[in-house]
Short mmCIF file of C-alpha atoms and ligand atoms in Angstrom, two decimals:
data_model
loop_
_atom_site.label_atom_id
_atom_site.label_comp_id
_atom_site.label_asym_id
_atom_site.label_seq_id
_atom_site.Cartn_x
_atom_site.Cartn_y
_atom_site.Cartn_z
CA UNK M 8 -28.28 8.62 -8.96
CA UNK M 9 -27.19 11.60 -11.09
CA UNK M 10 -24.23 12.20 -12.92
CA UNK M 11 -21.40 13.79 -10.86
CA UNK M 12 -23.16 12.75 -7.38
CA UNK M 13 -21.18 10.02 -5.38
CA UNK M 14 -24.49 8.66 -3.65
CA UNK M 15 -25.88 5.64 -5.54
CA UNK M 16 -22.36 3.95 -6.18
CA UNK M 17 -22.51 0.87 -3.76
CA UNK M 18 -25.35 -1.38 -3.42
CA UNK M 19 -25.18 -3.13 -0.44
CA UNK M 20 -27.92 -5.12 0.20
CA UNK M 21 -27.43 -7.42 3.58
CA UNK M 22 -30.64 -9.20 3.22
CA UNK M 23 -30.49 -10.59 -0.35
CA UNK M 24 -26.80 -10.91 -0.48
CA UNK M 25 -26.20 -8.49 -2.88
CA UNK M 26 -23.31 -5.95 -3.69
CA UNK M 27 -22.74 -4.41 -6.72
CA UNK M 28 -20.64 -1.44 -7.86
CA UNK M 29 -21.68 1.19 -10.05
CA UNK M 30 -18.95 1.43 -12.90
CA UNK M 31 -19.08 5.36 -12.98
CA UNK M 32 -16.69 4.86 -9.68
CA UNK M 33 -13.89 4.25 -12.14
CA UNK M 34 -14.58 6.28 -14.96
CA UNK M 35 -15.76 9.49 -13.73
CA UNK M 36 -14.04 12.92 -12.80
CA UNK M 37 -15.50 14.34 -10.67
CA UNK M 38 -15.13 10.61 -8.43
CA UNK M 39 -11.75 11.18 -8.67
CA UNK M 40 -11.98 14.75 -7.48
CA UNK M 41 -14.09 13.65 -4.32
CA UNK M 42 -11.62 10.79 -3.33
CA UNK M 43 -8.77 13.47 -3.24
CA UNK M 44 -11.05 15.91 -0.97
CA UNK M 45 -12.61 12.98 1.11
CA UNK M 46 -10.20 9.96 0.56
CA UNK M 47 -6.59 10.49 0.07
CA UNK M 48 -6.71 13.85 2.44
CA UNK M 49 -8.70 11.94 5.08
CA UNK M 50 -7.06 8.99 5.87
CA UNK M 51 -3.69 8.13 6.78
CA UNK M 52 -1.10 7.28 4.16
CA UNK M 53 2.41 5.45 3.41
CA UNK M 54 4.59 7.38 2.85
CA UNK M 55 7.54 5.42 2.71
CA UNK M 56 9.62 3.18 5.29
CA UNK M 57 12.64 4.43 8.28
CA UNK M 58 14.64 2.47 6.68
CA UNK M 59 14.78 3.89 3.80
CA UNK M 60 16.59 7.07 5.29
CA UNK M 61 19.20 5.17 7.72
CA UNK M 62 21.51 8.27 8.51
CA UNK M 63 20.57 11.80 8.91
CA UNK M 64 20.51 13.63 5.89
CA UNK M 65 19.42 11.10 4.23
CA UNK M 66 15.99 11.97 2.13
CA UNK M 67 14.08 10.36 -0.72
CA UNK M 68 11.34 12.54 -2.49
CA UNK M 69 8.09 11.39 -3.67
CA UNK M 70 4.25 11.82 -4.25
CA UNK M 71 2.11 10.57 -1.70
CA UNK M 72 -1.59 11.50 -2.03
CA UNK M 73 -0.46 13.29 -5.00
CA UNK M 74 1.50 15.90 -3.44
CA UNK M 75 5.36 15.99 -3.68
CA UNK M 76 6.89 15.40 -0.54
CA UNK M 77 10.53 15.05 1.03
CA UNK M 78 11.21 12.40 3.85
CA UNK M 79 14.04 12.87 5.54
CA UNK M 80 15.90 12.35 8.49
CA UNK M 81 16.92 15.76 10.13
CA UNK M 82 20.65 16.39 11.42
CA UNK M 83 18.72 16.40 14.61
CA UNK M 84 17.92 12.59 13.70
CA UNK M 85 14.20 13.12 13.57
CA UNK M 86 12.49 11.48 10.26
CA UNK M 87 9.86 14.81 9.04
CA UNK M 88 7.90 14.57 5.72
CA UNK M 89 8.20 17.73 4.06
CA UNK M 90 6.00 19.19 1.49
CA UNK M 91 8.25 19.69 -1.39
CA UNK M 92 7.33 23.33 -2.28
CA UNK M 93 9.57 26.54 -1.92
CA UNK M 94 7.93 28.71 0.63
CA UNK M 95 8.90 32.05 -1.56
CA UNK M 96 7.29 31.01 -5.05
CA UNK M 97 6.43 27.46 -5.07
CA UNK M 98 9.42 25.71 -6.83
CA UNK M 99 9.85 22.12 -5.21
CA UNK M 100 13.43 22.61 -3.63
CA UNK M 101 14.16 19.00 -4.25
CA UNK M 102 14.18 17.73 -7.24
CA UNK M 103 16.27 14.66 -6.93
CA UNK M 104 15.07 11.30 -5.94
CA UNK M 105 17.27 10.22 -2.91
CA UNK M 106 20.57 10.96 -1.33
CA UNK M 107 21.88 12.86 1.30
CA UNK M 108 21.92 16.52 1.82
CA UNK M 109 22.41 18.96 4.46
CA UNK M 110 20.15 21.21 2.60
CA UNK M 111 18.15 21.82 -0.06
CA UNK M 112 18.63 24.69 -2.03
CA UNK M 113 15.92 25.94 -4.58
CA UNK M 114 16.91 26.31 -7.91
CA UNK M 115 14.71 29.09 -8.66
CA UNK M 116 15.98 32.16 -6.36
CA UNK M 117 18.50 30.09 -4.28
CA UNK M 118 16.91 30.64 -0.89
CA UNK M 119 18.08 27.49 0.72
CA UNK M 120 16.62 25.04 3.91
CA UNK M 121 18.19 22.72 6.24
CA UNK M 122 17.83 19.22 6.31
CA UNK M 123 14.97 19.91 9.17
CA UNK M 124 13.01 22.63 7.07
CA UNK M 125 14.36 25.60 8.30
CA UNK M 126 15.07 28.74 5.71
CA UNK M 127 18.55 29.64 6.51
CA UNK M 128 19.92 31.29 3.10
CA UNK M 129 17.81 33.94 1.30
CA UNK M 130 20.09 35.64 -0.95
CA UNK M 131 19.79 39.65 -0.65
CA UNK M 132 18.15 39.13 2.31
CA UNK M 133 18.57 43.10 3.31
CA UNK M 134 15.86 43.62 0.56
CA UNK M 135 13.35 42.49 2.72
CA UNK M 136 11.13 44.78 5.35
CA UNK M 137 11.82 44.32 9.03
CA UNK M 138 8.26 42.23 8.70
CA UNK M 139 9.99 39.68 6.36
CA UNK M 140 10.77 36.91 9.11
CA UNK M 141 12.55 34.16 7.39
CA UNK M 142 11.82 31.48 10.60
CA UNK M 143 8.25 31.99 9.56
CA UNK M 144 9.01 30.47 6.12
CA UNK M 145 10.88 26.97 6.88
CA UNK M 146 9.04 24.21 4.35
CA UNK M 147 6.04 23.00 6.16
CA UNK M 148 5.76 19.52 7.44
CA UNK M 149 2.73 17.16 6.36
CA UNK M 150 -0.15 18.01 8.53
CA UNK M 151 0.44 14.53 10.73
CA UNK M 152 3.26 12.22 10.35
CA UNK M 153 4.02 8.84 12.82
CA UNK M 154 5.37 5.79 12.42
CA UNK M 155 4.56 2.26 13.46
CA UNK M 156 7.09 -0.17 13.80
CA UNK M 157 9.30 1.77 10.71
CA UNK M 158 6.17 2.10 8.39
CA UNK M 159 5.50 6.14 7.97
CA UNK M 160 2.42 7.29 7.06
CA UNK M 161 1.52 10.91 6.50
CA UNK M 162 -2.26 12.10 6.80
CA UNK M 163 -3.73 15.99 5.37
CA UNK M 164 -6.16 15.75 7.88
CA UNK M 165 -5.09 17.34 11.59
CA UNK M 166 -7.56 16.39 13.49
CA UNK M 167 -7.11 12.53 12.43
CA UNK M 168 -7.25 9.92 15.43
CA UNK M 169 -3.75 8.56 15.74
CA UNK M 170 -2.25 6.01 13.22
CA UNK M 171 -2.46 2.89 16.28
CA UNK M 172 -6.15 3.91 16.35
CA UNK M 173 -6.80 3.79 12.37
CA UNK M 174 -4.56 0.94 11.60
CA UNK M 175 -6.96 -1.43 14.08
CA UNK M 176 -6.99 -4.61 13.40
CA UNK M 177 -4.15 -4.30 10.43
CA UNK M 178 -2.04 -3.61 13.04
CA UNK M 179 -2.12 -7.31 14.49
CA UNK M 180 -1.05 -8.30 10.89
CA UNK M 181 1.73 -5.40 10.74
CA UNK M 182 3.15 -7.11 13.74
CA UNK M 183 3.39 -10.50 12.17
CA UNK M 184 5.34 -9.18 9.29
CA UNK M 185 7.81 -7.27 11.13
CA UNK M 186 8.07 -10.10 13.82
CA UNK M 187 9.68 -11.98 11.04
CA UNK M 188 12.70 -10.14 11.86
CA UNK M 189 14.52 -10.24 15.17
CA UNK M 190 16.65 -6.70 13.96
CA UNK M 191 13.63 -5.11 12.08
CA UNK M 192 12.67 -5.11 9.08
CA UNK M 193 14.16 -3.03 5.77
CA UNK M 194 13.49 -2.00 2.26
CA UNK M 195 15.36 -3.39 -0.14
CA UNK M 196 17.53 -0.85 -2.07
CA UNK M 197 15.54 -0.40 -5.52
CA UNK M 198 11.78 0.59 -6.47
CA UNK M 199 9.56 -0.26 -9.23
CA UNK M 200 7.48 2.39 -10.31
CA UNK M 201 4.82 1.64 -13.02
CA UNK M 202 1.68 2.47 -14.26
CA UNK M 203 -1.57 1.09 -15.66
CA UNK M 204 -4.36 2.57 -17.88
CA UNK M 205 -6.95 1.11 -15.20
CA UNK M 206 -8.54 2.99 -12.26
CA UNK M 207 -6.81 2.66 -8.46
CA UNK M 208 -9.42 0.97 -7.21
CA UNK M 209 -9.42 -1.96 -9.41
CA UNK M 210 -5.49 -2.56 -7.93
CA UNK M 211 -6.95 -2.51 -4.65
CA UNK M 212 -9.54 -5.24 -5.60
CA UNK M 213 -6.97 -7.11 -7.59
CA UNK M 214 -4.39 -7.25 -4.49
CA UNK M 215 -6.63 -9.22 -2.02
CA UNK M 216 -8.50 -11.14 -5.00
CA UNK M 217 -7.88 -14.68 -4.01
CA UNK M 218 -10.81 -15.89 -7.07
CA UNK M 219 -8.63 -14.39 -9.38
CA UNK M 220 -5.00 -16.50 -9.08
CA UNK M 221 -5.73 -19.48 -10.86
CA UNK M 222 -7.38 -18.59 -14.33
CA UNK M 223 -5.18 -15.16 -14.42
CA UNK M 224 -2.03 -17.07 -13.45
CA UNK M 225 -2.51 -19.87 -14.77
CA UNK M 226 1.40 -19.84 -16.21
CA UNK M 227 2.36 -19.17 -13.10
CA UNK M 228 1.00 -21.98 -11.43
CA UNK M 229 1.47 -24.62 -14.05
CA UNK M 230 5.25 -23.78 -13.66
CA UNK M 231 5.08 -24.16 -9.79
CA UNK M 232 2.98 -28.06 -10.35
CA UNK M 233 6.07 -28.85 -13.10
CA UNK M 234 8.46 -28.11 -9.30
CA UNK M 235 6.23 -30.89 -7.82
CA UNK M 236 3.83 -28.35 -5.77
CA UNK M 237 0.44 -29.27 -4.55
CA UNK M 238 -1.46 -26.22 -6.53
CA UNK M 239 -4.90 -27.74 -5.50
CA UNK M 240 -5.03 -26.71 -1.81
CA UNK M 241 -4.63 -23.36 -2.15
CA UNK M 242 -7.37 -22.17 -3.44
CA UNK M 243 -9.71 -24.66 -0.62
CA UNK M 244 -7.88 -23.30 2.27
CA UNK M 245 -8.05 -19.66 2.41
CA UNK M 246 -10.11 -17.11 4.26
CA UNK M 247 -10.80 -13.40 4.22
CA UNK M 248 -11.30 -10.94 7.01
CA UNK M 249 -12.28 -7.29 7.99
CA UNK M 250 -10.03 -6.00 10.15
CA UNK M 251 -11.70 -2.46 10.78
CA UNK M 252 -11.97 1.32 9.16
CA UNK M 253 -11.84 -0.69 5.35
CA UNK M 254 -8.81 -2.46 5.85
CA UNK M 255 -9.16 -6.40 5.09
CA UNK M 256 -6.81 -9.34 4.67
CA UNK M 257 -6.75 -12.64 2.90
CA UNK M 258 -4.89 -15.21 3.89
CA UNK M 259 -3.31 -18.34 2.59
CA UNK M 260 -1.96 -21.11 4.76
CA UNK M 261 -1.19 -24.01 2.31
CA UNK M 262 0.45 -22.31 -0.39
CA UNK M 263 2.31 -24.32 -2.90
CA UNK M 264 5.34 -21.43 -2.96
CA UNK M 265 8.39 -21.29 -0.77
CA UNK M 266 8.21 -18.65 1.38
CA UNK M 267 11.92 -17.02 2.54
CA UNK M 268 11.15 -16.92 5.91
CA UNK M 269 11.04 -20.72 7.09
CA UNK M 270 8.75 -21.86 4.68
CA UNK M 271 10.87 -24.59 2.35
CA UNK M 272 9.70 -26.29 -0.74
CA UNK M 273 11.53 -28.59 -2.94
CA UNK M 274 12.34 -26.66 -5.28
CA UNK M 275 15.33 -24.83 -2.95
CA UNK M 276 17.39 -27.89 -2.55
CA UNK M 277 17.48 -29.75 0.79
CA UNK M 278 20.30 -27.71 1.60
CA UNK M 279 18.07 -24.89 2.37
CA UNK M 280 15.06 -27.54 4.39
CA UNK M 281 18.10 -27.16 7.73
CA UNK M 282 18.57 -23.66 7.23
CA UNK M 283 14.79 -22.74 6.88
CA UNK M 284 14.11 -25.34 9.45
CA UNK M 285 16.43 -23.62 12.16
CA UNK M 286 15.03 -20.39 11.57
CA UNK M 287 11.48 -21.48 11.94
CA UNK M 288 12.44 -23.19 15.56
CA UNK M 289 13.43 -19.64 16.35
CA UNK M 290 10.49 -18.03 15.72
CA UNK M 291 8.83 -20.56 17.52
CA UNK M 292 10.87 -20.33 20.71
CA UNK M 293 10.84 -16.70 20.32
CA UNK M 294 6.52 -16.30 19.78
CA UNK M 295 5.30 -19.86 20.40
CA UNK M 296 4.41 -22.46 17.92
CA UNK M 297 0.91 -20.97 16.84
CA UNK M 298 2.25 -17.38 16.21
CA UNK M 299 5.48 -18.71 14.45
CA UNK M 300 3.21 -20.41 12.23
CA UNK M 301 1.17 -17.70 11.58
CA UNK M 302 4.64 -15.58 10.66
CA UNK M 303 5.96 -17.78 8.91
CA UNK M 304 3.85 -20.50 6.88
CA UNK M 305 0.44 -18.42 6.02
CA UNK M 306 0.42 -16.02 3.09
CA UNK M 307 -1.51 -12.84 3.49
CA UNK M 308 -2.09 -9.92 1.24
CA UNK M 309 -3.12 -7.12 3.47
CA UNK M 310 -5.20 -3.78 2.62
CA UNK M 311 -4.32 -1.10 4.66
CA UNK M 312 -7.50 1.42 3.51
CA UNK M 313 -6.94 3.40 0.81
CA UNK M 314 -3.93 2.23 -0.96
CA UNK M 315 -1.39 0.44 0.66
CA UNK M 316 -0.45 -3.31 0.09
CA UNK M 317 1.41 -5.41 1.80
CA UNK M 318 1.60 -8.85 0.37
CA UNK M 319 3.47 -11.34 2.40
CA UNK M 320 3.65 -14.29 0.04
CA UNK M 321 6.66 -15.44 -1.65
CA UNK M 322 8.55 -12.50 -0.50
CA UNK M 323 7.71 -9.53 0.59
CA UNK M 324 5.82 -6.13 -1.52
CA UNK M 325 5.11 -3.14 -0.21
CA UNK M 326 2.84 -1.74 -2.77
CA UNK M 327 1.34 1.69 -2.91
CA UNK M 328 -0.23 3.72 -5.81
CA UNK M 329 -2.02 6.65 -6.87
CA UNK M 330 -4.26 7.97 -9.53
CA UNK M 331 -3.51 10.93 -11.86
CA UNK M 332 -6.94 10.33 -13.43
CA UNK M 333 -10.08 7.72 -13.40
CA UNK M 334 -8.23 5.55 -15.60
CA UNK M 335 -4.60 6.03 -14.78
CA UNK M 336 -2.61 4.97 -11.97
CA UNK M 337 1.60 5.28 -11.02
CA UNK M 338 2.34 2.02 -8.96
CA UNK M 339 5.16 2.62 -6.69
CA UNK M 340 6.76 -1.16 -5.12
CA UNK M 341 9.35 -2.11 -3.10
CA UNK M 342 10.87 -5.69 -1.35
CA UNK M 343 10.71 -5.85 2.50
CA UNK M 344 12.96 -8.26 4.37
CA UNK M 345 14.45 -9.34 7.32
CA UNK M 346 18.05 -6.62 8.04
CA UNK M 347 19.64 -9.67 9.29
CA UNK M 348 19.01 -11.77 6.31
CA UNK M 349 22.30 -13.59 4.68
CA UNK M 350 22.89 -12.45 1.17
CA UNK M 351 22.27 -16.32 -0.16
CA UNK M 352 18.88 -15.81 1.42
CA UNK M 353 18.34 -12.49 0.17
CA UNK M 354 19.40 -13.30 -3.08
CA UNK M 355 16.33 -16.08 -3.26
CA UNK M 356 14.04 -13.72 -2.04
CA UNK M 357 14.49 -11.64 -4.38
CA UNK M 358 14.07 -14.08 -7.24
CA UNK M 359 11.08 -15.25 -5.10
CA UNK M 360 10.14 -11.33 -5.13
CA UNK M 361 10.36 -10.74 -9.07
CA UNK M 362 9.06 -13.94 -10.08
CA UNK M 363 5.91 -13.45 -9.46
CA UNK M 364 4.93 -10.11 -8.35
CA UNK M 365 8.12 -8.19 -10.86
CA UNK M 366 6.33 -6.11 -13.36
CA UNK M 367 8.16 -8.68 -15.26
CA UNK M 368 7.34 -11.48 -13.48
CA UNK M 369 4.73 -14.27 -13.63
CA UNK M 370 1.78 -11.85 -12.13
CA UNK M 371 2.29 -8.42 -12.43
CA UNK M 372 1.84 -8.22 -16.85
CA UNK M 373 -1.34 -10.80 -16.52
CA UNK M 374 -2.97 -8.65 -14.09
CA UNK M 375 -1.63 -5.34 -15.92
CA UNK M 376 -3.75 -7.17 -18.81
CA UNK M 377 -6.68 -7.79 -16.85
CA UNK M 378 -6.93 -4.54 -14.93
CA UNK M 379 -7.07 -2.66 -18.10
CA UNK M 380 -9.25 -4.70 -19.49
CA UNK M 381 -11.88 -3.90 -17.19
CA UNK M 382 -10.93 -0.38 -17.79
CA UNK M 383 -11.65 -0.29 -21.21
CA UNK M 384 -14.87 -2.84 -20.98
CA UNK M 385 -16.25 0.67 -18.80
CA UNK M 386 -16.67 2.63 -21.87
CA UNK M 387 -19.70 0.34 -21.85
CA UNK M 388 -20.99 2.18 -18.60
CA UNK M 389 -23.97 3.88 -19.54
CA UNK M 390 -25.09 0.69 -20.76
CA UNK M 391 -23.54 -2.26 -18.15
CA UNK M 392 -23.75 -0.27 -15.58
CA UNK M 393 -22.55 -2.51 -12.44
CA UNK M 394 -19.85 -4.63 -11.09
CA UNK M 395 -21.07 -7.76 -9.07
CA UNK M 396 -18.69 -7.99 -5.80
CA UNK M 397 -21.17 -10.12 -4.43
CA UNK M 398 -19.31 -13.33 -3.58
CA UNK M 399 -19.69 -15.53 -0.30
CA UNK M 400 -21.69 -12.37 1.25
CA UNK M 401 -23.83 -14.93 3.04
CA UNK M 402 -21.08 -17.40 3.99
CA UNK M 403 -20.61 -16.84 7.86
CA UNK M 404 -16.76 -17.39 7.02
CA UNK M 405 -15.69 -15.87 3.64
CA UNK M 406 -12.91 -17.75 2.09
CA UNK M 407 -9.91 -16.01 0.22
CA UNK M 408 -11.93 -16.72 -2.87
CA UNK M 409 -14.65 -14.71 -1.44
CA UNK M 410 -14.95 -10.84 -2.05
CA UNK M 411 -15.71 -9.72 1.33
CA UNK M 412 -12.73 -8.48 1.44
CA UNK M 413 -13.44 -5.88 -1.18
CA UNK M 414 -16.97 -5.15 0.18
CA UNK M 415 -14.90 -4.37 3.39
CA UNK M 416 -13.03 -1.52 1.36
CA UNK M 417 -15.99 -0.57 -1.12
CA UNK M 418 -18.22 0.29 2.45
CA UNK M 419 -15.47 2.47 3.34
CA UNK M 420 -14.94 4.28 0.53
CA UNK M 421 -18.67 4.83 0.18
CA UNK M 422 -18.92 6.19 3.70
CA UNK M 423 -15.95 8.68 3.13
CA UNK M 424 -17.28 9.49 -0.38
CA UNK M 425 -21.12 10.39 0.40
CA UNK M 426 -20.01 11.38 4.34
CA UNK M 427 -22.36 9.42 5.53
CA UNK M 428 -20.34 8.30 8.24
CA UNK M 429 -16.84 10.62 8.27
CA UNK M 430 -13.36 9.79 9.04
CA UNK M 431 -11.73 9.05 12.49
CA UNK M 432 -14.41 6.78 13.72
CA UNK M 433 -13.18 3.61 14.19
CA UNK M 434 -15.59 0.63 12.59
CA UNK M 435 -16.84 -1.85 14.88
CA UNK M 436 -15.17 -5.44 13.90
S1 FES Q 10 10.59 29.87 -5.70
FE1 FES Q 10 12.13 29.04 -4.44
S2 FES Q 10 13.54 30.62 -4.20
FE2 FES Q 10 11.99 31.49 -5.39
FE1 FE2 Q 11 -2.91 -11.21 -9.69
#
């Protein structure tokens, strides 16, 4: 493998039961400058949720695959991700976070666009030559935008198969999130955005690392046994899963949390054990006992290839991020919860929500910790050159504790990173 070449990265080696990661995947450029090219402008990615932009007008601007973008819903109703960049010099025409505007109105030379990205204001517009057609120069929309069930994704790529197609199995696991609401599912109002001195894909291992909870959160699960949880079965119970095109889950059904939707522990009073009962009935008339359990008593934390996260635990993340360079990410995080949720229940979500995965919380600074410690442990790369991601790759049923998982969204990447088998083909389960 030379320097600068992304073939050589992954060992994958079926028969022996090998995998191992070479460590230049997080520390060098010219990686990075591949994933952009072959990753981030290949796939499909979140760019934010409907919810988020209720009434028309409304918008909210952001990065996603490192270009700044505006989503909003049109007069006309219609949600469009915009590419935040004036179509006379460049400016981005937006340059506030949210709210709602009927336009957007460049602050360089004023020429000014509807809330559906048409140019309708160019000031001194009888300077221009009868060639100068301003309905040529409305802000272009992302390449490919759609929805599935309120989740928007964006993709660079034209040609890419459609977002029901890519998601493939994830979908299944989509579904049992939103079914956990019988209005649909919203964002919470409020983001955290952080950032770590560690490489993106390092996040992406560390979201569906199940090996990982109990000696990084060890606090955090001392504090749950001193509620009277049973801390021990976790770790026994779980099991991972490809679910197609690099996405992978892991889930959790005897977790010693609460989780909001009908999943009581002690710790909530046995006021709440009625409430949290009823509701779980419900699901079960409305999906059937095995599906309601599914919803609403197993913990998953889902990869959706690259870089989204969805971890259904205690409460709810969404949890995307992005790197500005091999060793820097921005993390970008919201809450997702039932629309019809009272605001007793919301309010222990949310404490649910920050307690452990708050970048104050119980989780989020120990694996801030760890993640760039691994970072930093790469300066050693000429040296220690690989990563072992080799656990449970003979075990005809990985476990949670397992890294199949990861191996699912290393093969990916390595496939999209040394072409060897290119985007929009859908992996065989
Ligand atoms: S760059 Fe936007 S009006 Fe000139
Ligand atoms: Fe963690």
């Amino acid at each position: 493998m030379e320097n600068g070449s992304p073939e050589g990265l992954v060992i994958d080696n079926h028969k022996d039961g090998l995998f191992r990661v070479n460590r230049r995947a997080f520390t060098d450029p010219h990686v990075l400058e591949l994933e952009r090219e072959r990753v981030f402008a290949q796939c499909w990615t979140y760019a934010g949720h409907e919810s988020e932009i209720p009434n028309p007008g409304d918008f909210r601007a952001r990065r996603v695959a490192d270009r700044p973008v505006i989503l909003v819903r049109g007069t006309d109703g219609q949600v469009r991700v915009l590419l935040n960049t004036c179509t006379h010099r460049g400016a981005q025409v937006c340059r506030e976070r949210s709210g709602n505007a009927k336009t957007f109105q460049c602050a360089y030379h004023a020429w000014t666009y509807n809330n559906q990205g048409e140019l309708v204001g160019v000031p001194g517009e009888d300077a221009y030559s009868e060639a100068f057609d301003r309905r040529e120069l409305g802000l272009v929309n992302a390449p490919r935008t759609e929805s599935y069930r309120g989740f928007i994704f964006v993709s660079f790529d034209p040609a890419i198969e459609g977002l029901v197609a890519y998601l493939a199995e994830a979908r299944e696991y989509l579904d049992l999130v939103c079914d956990q609401s019988e209005k649909g599912m919203e964002i919470i109002s409020g983001t955290q955005l952080y950032s770590m001195r560690a490489n993106w894909k390092l996040l992406v291992e560390n979201s569906i690392d199940g090996y990982h909870a109990l000696p990084t959160h060890r606090r955090y699960f001392d504090f749950l046994a001193d509620t009277g949880a049973n801390v021990q079965g976790m770790r026994i119970a779980g099991t991972a899963k490809s679910l197609g095109n690099g996405h992978a889950v892991i889930e959790n059904p005897e977790v010693p949390f609460g989780r909001p939707v009908a999943d009581w522990i002690p710790a909530w009073g046995e006021a709440k054990k009625a409430e949290l009962e009823a509701l779980y009935k419900k699901l079960a008339d409305r999906f059937g006992t095995e599906r309601a359990y599914n919803i609403a008593k197993v913990s998953r934390n889902l990869l959706i290839f690259p870089n989204l996260i969805i971890n259904d635990i205690m409460s709810i993340t969404v949890r995307t991020f992005f790197p500005l360079a091999p060793d820097y990410m921005e993390i970008t995080a919201w809450a997702l919860a039932p629309q019809e949720e009272s605001p007793e229940d919301r309010t222990l979500r949310l404490d649910n929500f920050l307690t452990f995965l708050g970048p104050g919380g119980f989780a989020t600074p120990d694996d801030v910790e760890m993640l760039e410690s691994c970072q930093r442990g790469y300066a050693n790369v000429r040296e220690v050159e690989w990563s072992d991601i080799s656990r449970g790759m003979k075990r005809k049923a990985p476990l949670a504790s397992d890294e199949l998982q990861m191996q699912v969204f290393w093969r990916r990447w390595n496939e999209l990173i040394t072409r060897s088998r290119p985007a929009r083909v859908r992996e065989a389960a």
